Tab-separated table of C-alpha atoms in Angstrom:
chain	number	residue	atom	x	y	z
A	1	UNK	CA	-3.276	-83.331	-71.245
A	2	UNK	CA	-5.175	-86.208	-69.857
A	3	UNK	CA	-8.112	-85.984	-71.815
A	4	UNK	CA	-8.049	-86.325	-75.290
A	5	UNK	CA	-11.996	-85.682	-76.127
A	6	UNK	CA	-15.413	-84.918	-74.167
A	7	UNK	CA	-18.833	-86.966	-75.346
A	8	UNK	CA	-22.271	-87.023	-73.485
A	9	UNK	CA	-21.968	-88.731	-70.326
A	10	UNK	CA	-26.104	-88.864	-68.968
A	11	UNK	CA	-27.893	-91.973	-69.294
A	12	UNK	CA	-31.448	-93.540	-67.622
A	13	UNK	CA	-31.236	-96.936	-67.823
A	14	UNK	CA	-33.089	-99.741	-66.057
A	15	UNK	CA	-31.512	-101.210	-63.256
A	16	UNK	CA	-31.725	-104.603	-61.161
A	17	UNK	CA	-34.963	-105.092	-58.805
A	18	UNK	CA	-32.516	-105.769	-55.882
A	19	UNK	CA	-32.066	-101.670	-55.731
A	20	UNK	CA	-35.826	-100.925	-55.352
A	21	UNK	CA	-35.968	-98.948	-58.094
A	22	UNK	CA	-37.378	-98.887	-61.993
A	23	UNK	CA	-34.591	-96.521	-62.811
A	24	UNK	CA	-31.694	-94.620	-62.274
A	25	UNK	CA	-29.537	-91.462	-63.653
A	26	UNK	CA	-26.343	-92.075	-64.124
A	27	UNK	CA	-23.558	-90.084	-65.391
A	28	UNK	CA	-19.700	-90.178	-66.210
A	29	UNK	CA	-16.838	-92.271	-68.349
A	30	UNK	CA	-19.205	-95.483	-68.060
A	31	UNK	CA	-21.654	-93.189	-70.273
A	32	UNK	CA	-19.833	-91.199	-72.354
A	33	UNK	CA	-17.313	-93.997	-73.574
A	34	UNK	CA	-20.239	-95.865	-75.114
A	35	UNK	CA	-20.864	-92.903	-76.861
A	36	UNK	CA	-17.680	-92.066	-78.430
A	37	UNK	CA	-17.568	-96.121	-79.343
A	38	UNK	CA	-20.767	-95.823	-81.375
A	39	UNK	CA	-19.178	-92.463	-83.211
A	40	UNK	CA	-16.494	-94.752	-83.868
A	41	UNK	CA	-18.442	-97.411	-85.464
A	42	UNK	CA	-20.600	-95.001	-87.366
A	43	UNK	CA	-17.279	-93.381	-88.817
A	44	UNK	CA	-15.907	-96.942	-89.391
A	45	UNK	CA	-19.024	-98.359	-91.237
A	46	UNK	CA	-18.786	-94.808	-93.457
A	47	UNK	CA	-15.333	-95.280	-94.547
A	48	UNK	CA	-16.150	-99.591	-95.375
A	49	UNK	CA	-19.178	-97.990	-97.241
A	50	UNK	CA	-17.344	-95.219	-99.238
A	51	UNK	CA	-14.000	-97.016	-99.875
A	52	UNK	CA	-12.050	-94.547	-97.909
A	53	UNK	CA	-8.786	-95.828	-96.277
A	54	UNK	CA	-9.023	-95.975	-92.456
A	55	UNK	CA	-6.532	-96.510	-89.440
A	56	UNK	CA	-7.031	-95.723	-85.987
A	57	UNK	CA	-4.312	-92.478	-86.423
A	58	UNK	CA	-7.082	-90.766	-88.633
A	59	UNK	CA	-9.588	-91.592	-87.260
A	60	UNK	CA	-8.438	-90.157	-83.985
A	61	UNK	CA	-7.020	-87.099	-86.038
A	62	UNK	CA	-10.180	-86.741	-87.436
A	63	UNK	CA	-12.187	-86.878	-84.474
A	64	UNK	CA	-9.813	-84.305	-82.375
A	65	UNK	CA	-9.618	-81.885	-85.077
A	66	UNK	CA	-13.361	-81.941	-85.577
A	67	UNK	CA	-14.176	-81.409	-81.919
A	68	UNK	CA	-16.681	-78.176	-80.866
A	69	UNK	CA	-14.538	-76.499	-78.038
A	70	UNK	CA	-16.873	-75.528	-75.176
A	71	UNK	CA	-16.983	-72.032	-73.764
A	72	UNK	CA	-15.765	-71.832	-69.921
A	73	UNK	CA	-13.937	-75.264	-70.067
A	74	UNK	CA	-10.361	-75.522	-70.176
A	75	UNK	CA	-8.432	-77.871	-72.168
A	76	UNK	CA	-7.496	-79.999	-69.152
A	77	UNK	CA	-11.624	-80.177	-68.867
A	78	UNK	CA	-12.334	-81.051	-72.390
A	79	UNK	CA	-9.304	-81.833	-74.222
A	80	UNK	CA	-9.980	-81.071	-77.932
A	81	UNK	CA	-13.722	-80.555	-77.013
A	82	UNK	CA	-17.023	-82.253	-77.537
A	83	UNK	CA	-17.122	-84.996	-79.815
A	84	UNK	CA	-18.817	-83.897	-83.479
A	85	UNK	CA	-19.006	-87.596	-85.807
A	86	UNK	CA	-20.328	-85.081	-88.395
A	87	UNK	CA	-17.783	-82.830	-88.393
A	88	UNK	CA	-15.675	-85.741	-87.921
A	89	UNK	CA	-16.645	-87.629	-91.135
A	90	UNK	CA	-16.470	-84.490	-93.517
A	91	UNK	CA	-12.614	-84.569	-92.045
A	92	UNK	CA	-12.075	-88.024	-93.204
A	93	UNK	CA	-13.472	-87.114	-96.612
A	94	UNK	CA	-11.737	-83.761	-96.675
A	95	UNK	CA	-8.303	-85.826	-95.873
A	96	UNK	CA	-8.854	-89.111	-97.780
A	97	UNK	CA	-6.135	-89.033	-99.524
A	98	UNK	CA	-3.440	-87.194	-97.016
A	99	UNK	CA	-1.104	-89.947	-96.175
A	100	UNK	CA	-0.410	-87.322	-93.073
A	101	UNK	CA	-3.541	-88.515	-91.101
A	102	UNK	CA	-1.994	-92.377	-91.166
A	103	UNK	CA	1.439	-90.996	-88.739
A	104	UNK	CA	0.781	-90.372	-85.524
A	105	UNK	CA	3.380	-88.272	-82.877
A	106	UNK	CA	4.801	-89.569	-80.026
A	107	UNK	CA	6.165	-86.733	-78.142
A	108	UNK	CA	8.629	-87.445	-74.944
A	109	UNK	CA	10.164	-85.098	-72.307
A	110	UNK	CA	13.476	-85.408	-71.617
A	111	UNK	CA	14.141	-86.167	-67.385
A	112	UNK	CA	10.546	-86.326	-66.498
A	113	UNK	CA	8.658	-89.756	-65.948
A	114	UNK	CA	5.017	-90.121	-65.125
A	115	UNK	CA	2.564	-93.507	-64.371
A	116	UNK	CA	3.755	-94.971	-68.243
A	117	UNK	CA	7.326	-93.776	-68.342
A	118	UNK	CA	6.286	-91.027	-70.926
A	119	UNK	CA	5.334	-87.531	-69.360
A	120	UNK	CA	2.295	-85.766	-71.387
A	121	UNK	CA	3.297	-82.652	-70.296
A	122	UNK	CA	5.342	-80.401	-68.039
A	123	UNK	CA	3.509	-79.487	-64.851
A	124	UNK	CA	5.669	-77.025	-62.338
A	125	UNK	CA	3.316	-76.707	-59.053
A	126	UNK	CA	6.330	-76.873	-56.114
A	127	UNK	CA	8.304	-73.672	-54.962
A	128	UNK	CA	11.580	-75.079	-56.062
A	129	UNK	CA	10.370	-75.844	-59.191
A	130	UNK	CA	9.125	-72.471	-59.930
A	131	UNK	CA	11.599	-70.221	-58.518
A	132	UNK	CA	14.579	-70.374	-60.886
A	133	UNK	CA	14.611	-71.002	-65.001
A	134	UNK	CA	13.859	-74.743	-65.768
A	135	UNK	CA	15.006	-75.604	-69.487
A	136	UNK	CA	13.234	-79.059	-70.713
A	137	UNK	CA	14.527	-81.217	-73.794
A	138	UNK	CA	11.546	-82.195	-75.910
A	139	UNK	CA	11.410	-85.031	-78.877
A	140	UNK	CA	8.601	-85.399	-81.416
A	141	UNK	CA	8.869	-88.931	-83.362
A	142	UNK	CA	6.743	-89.489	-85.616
A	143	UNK	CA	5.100	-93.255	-86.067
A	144	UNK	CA	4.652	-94.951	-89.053
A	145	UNK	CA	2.060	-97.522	-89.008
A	146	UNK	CA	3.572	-101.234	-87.488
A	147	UNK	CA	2.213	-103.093	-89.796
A	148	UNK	CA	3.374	-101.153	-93.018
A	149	UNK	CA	7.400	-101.197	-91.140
A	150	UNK	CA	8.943	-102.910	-94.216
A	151	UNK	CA	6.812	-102.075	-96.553
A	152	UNK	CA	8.992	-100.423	-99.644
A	153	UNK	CA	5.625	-97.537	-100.007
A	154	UNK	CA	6.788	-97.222	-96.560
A	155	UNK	CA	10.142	-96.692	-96.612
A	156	UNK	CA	9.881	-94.131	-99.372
A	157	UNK	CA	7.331	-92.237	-97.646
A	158	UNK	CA	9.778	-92.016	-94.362
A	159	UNK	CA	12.236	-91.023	-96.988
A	160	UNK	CA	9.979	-88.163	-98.100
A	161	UNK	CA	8.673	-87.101	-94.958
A	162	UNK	CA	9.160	-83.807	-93.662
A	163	UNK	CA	6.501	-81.558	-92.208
A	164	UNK	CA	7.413	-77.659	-90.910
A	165	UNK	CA	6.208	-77.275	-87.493
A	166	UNK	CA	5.225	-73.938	-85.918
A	167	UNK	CA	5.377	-73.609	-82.573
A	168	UNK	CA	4.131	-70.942	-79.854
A	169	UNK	CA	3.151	-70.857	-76.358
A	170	UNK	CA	-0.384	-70.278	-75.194
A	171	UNK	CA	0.640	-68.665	-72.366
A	172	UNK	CA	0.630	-64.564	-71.346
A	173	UNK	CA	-0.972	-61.718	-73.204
A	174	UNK	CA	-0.326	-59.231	-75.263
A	175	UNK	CA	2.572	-61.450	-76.857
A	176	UNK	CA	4.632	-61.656	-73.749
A	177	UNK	CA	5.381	-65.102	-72.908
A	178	UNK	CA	7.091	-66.692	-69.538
A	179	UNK	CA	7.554	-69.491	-71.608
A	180	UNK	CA	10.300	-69.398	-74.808
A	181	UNK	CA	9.986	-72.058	-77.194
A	182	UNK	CA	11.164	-72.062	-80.886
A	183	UNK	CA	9.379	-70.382	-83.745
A	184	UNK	CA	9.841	-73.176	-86.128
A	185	UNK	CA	10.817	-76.762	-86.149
A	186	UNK	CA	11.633	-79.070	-89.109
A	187	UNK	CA	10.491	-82.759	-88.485
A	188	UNK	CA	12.192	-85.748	-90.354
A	189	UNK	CA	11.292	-89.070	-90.090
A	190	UNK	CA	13.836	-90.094	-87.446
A	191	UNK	CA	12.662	-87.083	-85.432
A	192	UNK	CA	13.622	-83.806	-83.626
A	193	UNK	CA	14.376	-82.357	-80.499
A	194	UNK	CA	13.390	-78.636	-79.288
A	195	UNK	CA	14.159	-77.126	-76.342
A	196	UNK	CA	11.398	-75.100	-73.560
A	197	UNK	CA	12.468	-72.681	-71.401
């Protein structure tokens, strides 16, 4: 989905005499990305003051899986939901020593290209591409950090890696699905392929 997280995005501020005003509301990205900067910075600072390891993979991973979810907002609206650096923080303590939260996932669709060459998802909105069964290849690689590529810790710990993935579609009720994907999928280092009908 295209957005990954949701922050306050009101703001009165001065603004230039040239508008003939004191003042003006504004709201948006231009408001809510300073926001999500400074939860960034106080999470930062916390982890330089307590000694805990950071990387920008847990710290996003923190901050997505410490969002609040909004009621009557889909996840196309809010993505993992409304920023919490509270929440966020007793994540990065909780995890401090998962060397999980340091890999991040690039996932890839097989046949599908969007604006950066990787599609985020599958989106079927034409006739012909609703009206017969459309089977999609996906890959999940996981990333290692670039700067730790050589490193031997490294190396073992790509060795070692192997996380059980559960998988299920969010779609239909009552357990009834118009979309079949596997139940389970085993991820190694040099990643996996899965298949959506």
């Amino acid at each position: 989905f295209g957005v990954n997280i949701c922050a306050p995005g009101g703001a009165i501020t001065c603004v230039p005499n040239w508008t003939l005003q004191r003042k003006r509301l504004m709201n948006g990205t231009s408001m809510s990305s300073p926001h999500v900067a400074g939860c960034v910075a106080l999470l930062l600072s916390a982890c330089k003051a307590m000694n805990i390891k950071y990387h920008p993979n847990r710290i996003r991973k923190a901050i997505e899986n410490s969002a609040d979810t909004k009621d009557g907002l889909s996840t196309l609206q809010q993505g993992c939901g409304m920023i919490n650096v509270v929440k966020a923080w007793e994540h990065l303590v909780t995890h401090q020593n998962d060397p999980m939260q340091d890999v991040n996932f690039r996932v890839s669709i097989d046949n599908l290209v969007s604006n950066n060459n990787v599609a985020r998802g599958i989106y079927l909105r034409q006739p012909h591409e609703t009206s017969a069964k459309q089977v999609f290849s996906v890959h999940v690689d996981p990333q290692f950090t670039k700067e730790d590529d050589v490193d031997k810790e490294t190396q073992i710990r790509r060795v070692e890696f192997e996380v059980n993935l559960a998988l299920s579609s969010s779609t239909g009720t009552n357990g009834s699905s118009w979309i079949e994907t596997p139940d389970l999928l085993v991820l190694l280092n040099n990643g996996r392929s899965f298949k959506i009908e």
